[in-house]
CSV table of C-alpha atoms in Angstrom, one decimal:
chain,number,residue,atom,x,y,z
A,9,MET,CA,205.4,59.5,16.5
A,10,LEU,CA,209.1,60.7,17.0
A,11,GLN,CA,212.0,59.0,15.8
A,12,ALA,CA,213.9,57.0,18.5
A,13,ASP,CA,217.2,59.0,18.3
A,14,THR,CA,215.0,62.3,18.0
A,15,THR,CA,213.2,61.2,21.0
A,16,GLU,CA,216.3,60.5,23.2
A,17,SER,CA,218.0,64.0,22.2
A,18,LEU,CA,214.5,65.9,22.7
A,19,LEU,CA,213.8,64.4,26.2
A,20,SER,CA,217.6,65.0,27.1
A,21,HIS,CA,217.2,68.6,26.0
A,22,LEU,CA,213.6,69.2,27.6
A,23,ILE,CA,215.1,67.8,31.1
A,24,ARG,CA,217.8,70.4,31.0
A,25,GLU,CA,215.0,73.1,30.3
A,26,ARG,CA,212.2,72.3,32.8
A,27,ILE,CA,211.1,69.7,35.0
A,28,LEU,CA,208.9,67.1,32.9
A,29,LEU,CA,205.9,65.8,34.4
A,30,LEU,CA,205.2,62.1,34.7
A,31,ASP,CA,201.6,60.7,35.1
A,32,GLY,CA,200.3,59.5,38.2
A,33,ALA,CA,198.6,56.1,39.4
A,34,MET,CA,196.8,54.0,36.9
A,35,GLY,CA,195.0,51.8,39.3
A,36,THR,CA,193.2,54.4,41.3
A,37,MET,CA,192.0,56.0,37.9
A,38,ILE,CA,190.6,52.4,36.9
A,39,GLN,CA,189.0,51.9,40.3
A,40,ARG,CA,186.8,55.1,39.7
A,41,LEU,CA,185.3,53.5,36.5
A,42,LYS,CA,183.7,51.0,39.1
A,43,LEU,CA,183.9,47.9,36.8
A,44,ASP,CA,182.9,44.6,38.3
A,45,GLU,CA,184.3,41.4,37.4
A,46,ALA,CA,181.8,40.7,34.4
A,47,ALA,CA,182.5,44.2,33.0
A,48,VAL,CA,186.5,43.7,33.2
A,49,ARG,CA,186.0,40.3,31.3
A,50,GLY,CA,183.9,41.7,28.6
A,51,ASP,CA,182.4,39.3,26.1
A,52,ARG,CA,185.8,37.8,25.2
A,53,PHE,CA,186.8,36.6,28.4
A,54,ALA,CA,183.5,35.8,29.9
A,55,ASP,CA,184.0,32.3,30.3
A,56,HIS,CA,187.8,32.5,31.7
A,57,HIS,CA,188.1,30.4,34.6
A,58,LYS,CA,189.9,32.8,36.9
A,59,ASP,CA,189.0,36.3,38.1
A,60,LEU,CA,190.4,39.0,35.9
A,61,LYS,CA,189.5,42.1,37.9
A,62,ASN,CA,192.9,42.2,39.5
A,63,PHE,CA,194.6,42.1,36.0
A,64,SER,CA,193.9,45.5,34.9
A,65,ASP,CA,196.0,45.4,31.8
A,66,ILE,CA,193.3,43.3,30.2
A,67,LEU,CA,191.1,46.6,30.1
A,68,CYS,CA,193.4,47.6,27.2
A,69,LEU,CA,191.3,44.8,25.1
A,70,THR,CA,187.9,45.0,26.9
A,71,HIS,CA,187.6,48.8,27.5
A,72,PRO,CA,190.5,50.6,25.3
A,73,LYS,CA,188.5,53.9,25.3
A,74,GLU,CA,188.2,54.1,29.1
A,75,ILE,CA,191.9,53.6,29.3
A,76,THR,CA,192.8,56.0,26.6
A,77,ASP,CA,190.6,58.6,28.5
A,78,ILE,CA,192.6,57.9,31.6
A,79,HIS,CA,195.8,58.8,29.5
A,80,ARG,CA,194.0,62.0,28.2
A,81,ALA,CA,193.0,63.1,31.6
A,82,TYR,CA,196.8,63.0,32.7
A,83,PHE,CA,197.8,65.0,29.7
A,84,ALA,CA,195.0,67.6,30.3
A,85,ALA,CA,196.4,67.9,33.9
A,86,GLY,CA,199.8,68.7,32.5
A,87,SER,CA,201.6,65.3,32.2
A,88,ASP,CA,204.5,65.3,29.4
A,89,ILE,CA,204.8,61.2,29.7
A,90,VAL,CA,202.1,58.7,30.5
A,91,GLU,CA,202.9,55.0,31.1
A,92,THR,CA,201.1,52.3,29.4
A,93,ASN,CA,198.7,50.3,31.2
A,94,SER,CA,201.0,47.1,31.0
A,95,PHE,CA,202.2,46.7,34.4
A,96,GLY,CA,201.8,42.9,34.7
A,97,ALA,CA,201.6,42.0,30.9
A,98,SER,CA,204.8,39.8,30.7
A,99,PRO,CA,204.7,36.1,30.6
A,100,VAL,CA,205.7,35.9,34.3
A,101,GLY,CA,203.3,38.6,35.2
A,102,MET,CA,200.3,36.8,33.6
A,103,VAL,CA,201.0,33.3,35.1
A,104,GLU,CA,198.7,33.7,38.1
A,105,PHE,CA,195.7,34.5,35.7
A,106,ASP,CA,196.3,31.5,33.6
A,107,LEU,CA,195.9,33.5,30.3
A,108,PRO,CA,197.5,32.3,27.2
A,109,LEU,CA,201.1,33.6,26.8
A,110,ASP,CA,200.2,34.8,23.0
A,111,LEU,CA,198.4,37.3,24.6
A,112,VAL,CA,201.4,39.2,25.9
A,113,VAL,CA,201.8,40.8,22.4
A,114,GLU,CA,198.5,41.8,22.1
A,115,ILE,CA,197.9,43.4,25.5
A,116,ASN,CA,201.3,45.4,25.1
A,117,HIS,CA,200.1,46.6,21.5
A,118,ALA,CA,196.8,47.5,22.9
A,119,ALA,CA,198.3,49.3,25.9
A,120,VAL,CA,200.7,51.2,23.8
A,121,ALA,CA,198.0,52.0,21.2
A,122,CYS,CA,195.5,53.5,24.0
A,123,ALA,CA,198.5,55.9,25.2
A,124,ARG,CA,199.9,56.7,22.0
A,125,LYS,CA,196.5,57.8,20.8
A,126,ALA,CA,196.3,60.2,23.6
A,127,ALA,CA,199.7,61.6,23.2
A,128,ASP,CA,199.5,62.2,19.6
A,129,GLU,CA,196.3,64.0,20.0
A,130,TRP,CA,197.8,66.4,22.6
A,131,THR,CA,201.1,66.6,20.7
A,132,GLU,CA,199.0,67.8,17.9
A,133,ARG,CA,197.1,70.2,19.7
A,134,THR,CA,200.4,71.8,21.4
A,135,PRO,CA,203.3,71.0,19.0
A,136,ASP,CA,205.4,73.2,21.2
A,137,LYS,CA,204.8,70.8,24.0
A,138,PRO,CA,205.3,67.2,22.8
A,139,ARG,CA,203.8,64.2,24.8
A,140,PHE,CA,205.6,60.8,25.6
A,141,VAL,CA,204.7,57.2,26.1
A,142,ALA,CA,206.7,55.3,28.6
A,143,GLY,CA,206.1,51.5,28.5
A,144,SER,CA,205.4,50.2,32.0
A,145,ILE,CA,207.1,47.2,32.9
A,146,GLY,CA,206.3,46.1,36.4
A,147,PRO,CA,208.2,43.6,39.0
A,148,THR,CA,205.7,40.8,38.7
A,149,THR,CA,204.7,38.6,41.9
A,150,LYS,CA,207.8,36.4,41.6
A,151,GLN,CA,210.9,38.0,43.2
A,152,LEU,CA,214.6,36.5,42.8
A,153,ALA,CA,215.8,37.7,46.4
A,154,ILE,CA,213.2,35.8,48.4
A,155,SER,CA,213.5,32.4,49.9
A,156,THR,CA,211.3,30.5,52.0
A,157,VAL,CA,211.9,29.9,55.9
A,158,ASP,CA,212.5,26.0,55.4
A,159,ASP,CA,214.7,26.3,52.2
A,160,PRO,CA,216.8,29.5,52.2
A,161,ALA,CA,218.0,28.4,48.7
A,162,HIS,CA,214.6,28.3,47.2
A,163,ARG,CA,213.4,30.7,44.7
A,164,ASP,CA,210.1,31.0,42.7
A,165,THR,CA,211.9,31.6,39.5
A,166,THR,CA,215.4,31.9,38.0
A,167,PHE,CA,217.3,34.8,36.6
A,168,PRO,CA,217.2,33.4,33.1
A,169,GLU,CA,213.4,32.9,33.2
A,170,MET,CA,212.8,36.6,34.3
A,171,VAL,CA,215.0,37.9,31.6
A,172,ALA,CA,213.2,35.8,29.0
A,173,SER,CA,210.0,37.3,30.3
A,174,TYR,CA,211.0,40.8,30.3
A,175,ARG,CA,212.5,40.6,26.9
A,176,ALA,CA,209.3,39.3,25.3
A,177,GLN,CA,207.4,42.2,27.0
A,178,VAL,CA,210.3,44.6,26.0
A,179,GLU,CA,210.1,43.5,22.3
A,180,ALA,CA,206.3,44.0,22.3
A,181,LEU,CA,206.3,47.4,23.8
A,182,VAL,CA,209.0,48.7,21.3
A,183,GLU,CA,207.5,47.0,18.4
A,184,ALA,CA,204.1,48.8,19.2
A,185,GLY,CA,206.0,52.2,19.4
A,186,VAL,CA,206.7,53.5,22.8
A,187,ASP,CA,209.1,56.4,23.4
A,188,ILE,CA,210.6,55.3,26.6
A,189,LEU,CA,210.7,51.8,28.6
A,190,LEU,CA,210.0,52.1,32.4
A,191,PRO,CA,210.9,49.2,34.5
A,192,GLU,CA,209.0,50.5,37.3
A,193,THR,CA,208.0,49.8,41.3
A,194,ALA,CA,211.2,47.6,41.6
A,195,ILE,CA,211.2,46.0,45.1
A,196,ASP,CA,213.9,43.5,44.3
A,197,THR,CA,216.8,44.9,42.6
A,198,LEU,CA,217.8,41.7,41.3
A,199,ASN,CA,214.5,41.6,39.3
A,200,LEU,CA,215.3,45.3,38.1
A,201,LYS,CA,218.7,43.9,37.0
A,202,SER,CA,217.3,41.1,34.9
A,203,CYS,CA,215.0,43.7,33.3
A,204,LEU,CA,218.0,46.0,32.3
A,205,PHE,CA,219.8,43.1,31.1
A,206,ALA,CA,216.7,41.9,28.9
A,207,ILE,CA,216.7,45.4,27.6
A,208,GLN,CA,220.2,45.6,26.6
A,209,ASP,CA,220.1,42.3,25.2
A,210,PHE,CA,217.0,43.2,22.9
A,211,PHE,CA,219.2,46.5,22.0
A,212,ASP,CA,222.0,44.6,21.2
A,213,ALA,CA,220.2,42.1,19.1
A,214,GLY,CA,219.1,44.9,16.9
A,215,GLY,CA,216.0,46.2,18.3
A,216,ARG,CA,215.0,49.7,18.1
A,217,ARG,CA,216.8,51.7,20.9
A,218,VAL,CA,214.6,54.0,23.1
A,219,PRO,CA,215.6,55.8,26.3
A,220,VAL,CA,215.0,53.7,29.7
A,221,MET,CA,214.0,55.0,32.9
A,222,ALA,CA,213.8,53.0,36.2
A,223,SER,CA,212.2,53.5,39.6
A,224,GLY,CA,212.3,51.7,42.7
A,225,THR,CA,209.9,51.3,45.8
A,226,PHE,CA,211.3,51.9,49.2
A,227,ALA,CA,210.0,51.5,52.8
A,228,ASP,CA,210.0,54.6,55.3
A,229,GLY,CA,213.6,53.2,56.6
A,230,GLY,CA,214.8,54.0,52.9
A,231,ARG,CA,215.4,50.4,51.8
A,232,THR,CA,213.9,48.7,48.8
A,233,PHE,CA,211.1,46.2,50.0
A,234,VAL,CA,212.5,42.7,49.4
A,235,SER,CA,216.1,43.1,48.7
A,236,ALA,CA,216.7,45.7,51.5
A,237,GLN,CA,219.1,47.7,49.9
A,238,SER,CA,219.9,51.4,50.8
A,239,VAL,CA,219.3,54.2,48.3
A,240,GLU,CA,222.7,54.4,47.6
A,241,ALA,CA,223.1,50.5,47.2
A,242,PHE,CA,220.1,50.4,44.8
A,243,TRP,CA,221.5,53.1,42.6
A,244,THR,CA,225.1,51.3,42.7
A,245,ALA,CA,223.5,48.1,41.6
A,246,ILE,CA,222.0,49.6,38.4
A,247,SER,CA,224.4,52.6,37.7
A,248,HIS,CA,226.2,50.5,35.0
A,249,PHE,CA,223.1,50.8,32.6
A,250,PRO,CA,222.9,54.2,30.7
A,251,LEU,CA,219.3,55.3,32.2
A,252,LEU,CA,217.6,58.6,31.1
A,253,ALA,CA,216.4,58.9,34.7
A,254,VAL,CA,216.2,56.9,37.8
A,255,GLY,CA,213.5,57.5,40.6
A,256,MET,CA,211.0,56.3,43.3
A,257,ASN,CA,207.2,55.4,43.3
A,258,CYS,CA,204.6,54.4,45.4
A,259,ALA,CA,204.6,53.3,48.9
A,260,LEU,CA,205.3,56.5,50.7
A,261,GLY,CA,203.8,59.9,50.9
A,262,PRO,CA,205.8,62.8,49.7
A,263,ASP,CA,206.6,63.9,53.2
A,264,VAL,CA,208.3,60.6,54.1
A,265,MET,CA,209.7,60.1,50.5
A,266,ARG,CA,211.6,63.5,50.4
A,267,PRO,CA,214.8,62.8,52.4
A,268,HIS,CA,214.9,59.4,50.2
A,269,ILE,CA,214.7,61.3,47.0
A,270,GLU,CA,217.2,64.0,48.2
A,271,GLU,CA,219.7,61.1,49.0
A,272,LEU,CA,219.1,59.7,45.5
A,273,SER,CA,219.6,63.1,43.9
A,274,HIS,CA,223.1,63.3,45.7
A,275,VAL,CA,224.4,59.8,44.7
A,276,ALA,CA,223.0,59.4,41.1
A,277,ASN,CA,224.6,61.3,38.2
A,278,ILE,CA,221.3,61.4,36.0
A,279,PRO,CA,218.0,63.1,36.3
A,280,ILE,CA,215.8,62.1,39.1
A,281,SER,CA,212.2,61.0,39.1
């Protein structure tokens, strides 16, 4: 595995030389496996009291070969970077599935191991085209900008709670050996800011520094789903953080997304994904 400072300088060099390809959706690839609830659980979680089919991160423990094969497929298709299957593997992200919080570290470590195995295989095969692993960090189902009709002050979580949750996942991902951290699919910019705060806190505390990318999800009107920020406002809200790249993902097809991506490229002074 490349060292962190080497990785950052190498990525910065490669981005100036050519377009780097990030992998595509993990969820649809997992759907192709046609795993039912029993298969997702495996023997280890057979008696768990809640359904786990919608928590695909658990497959890093119950079906690691299949997850590794998905990463291999994206590298075979030309990807330079693949994202770990760890979208919901944070303490807050796992609450709805009633899984023990000590699994946070284990799942994230397993997710990185799957992606790392595929990346190292392809880097060894083509040393002139190194492959990278980005630690996927999802927004969770808890959003800091959402209230209820009856109580505008109500929030399902707090900023410090989200920071603590994200920091636990960040520490596990970096400890396991990611090259990049990728808070992704942000629909609430305040959630994303809490994640970036957690990452900086981890770095400041002496944690291994790795490049950070971020992506938001926008409706066809060009605003984030929950916080309803414009593209420019979204960028302004996170531009204080030294990101490797910023981008958009999910929600829209390429034709609808194109003008929003163009707008982001005009306001952001860093590479776009």
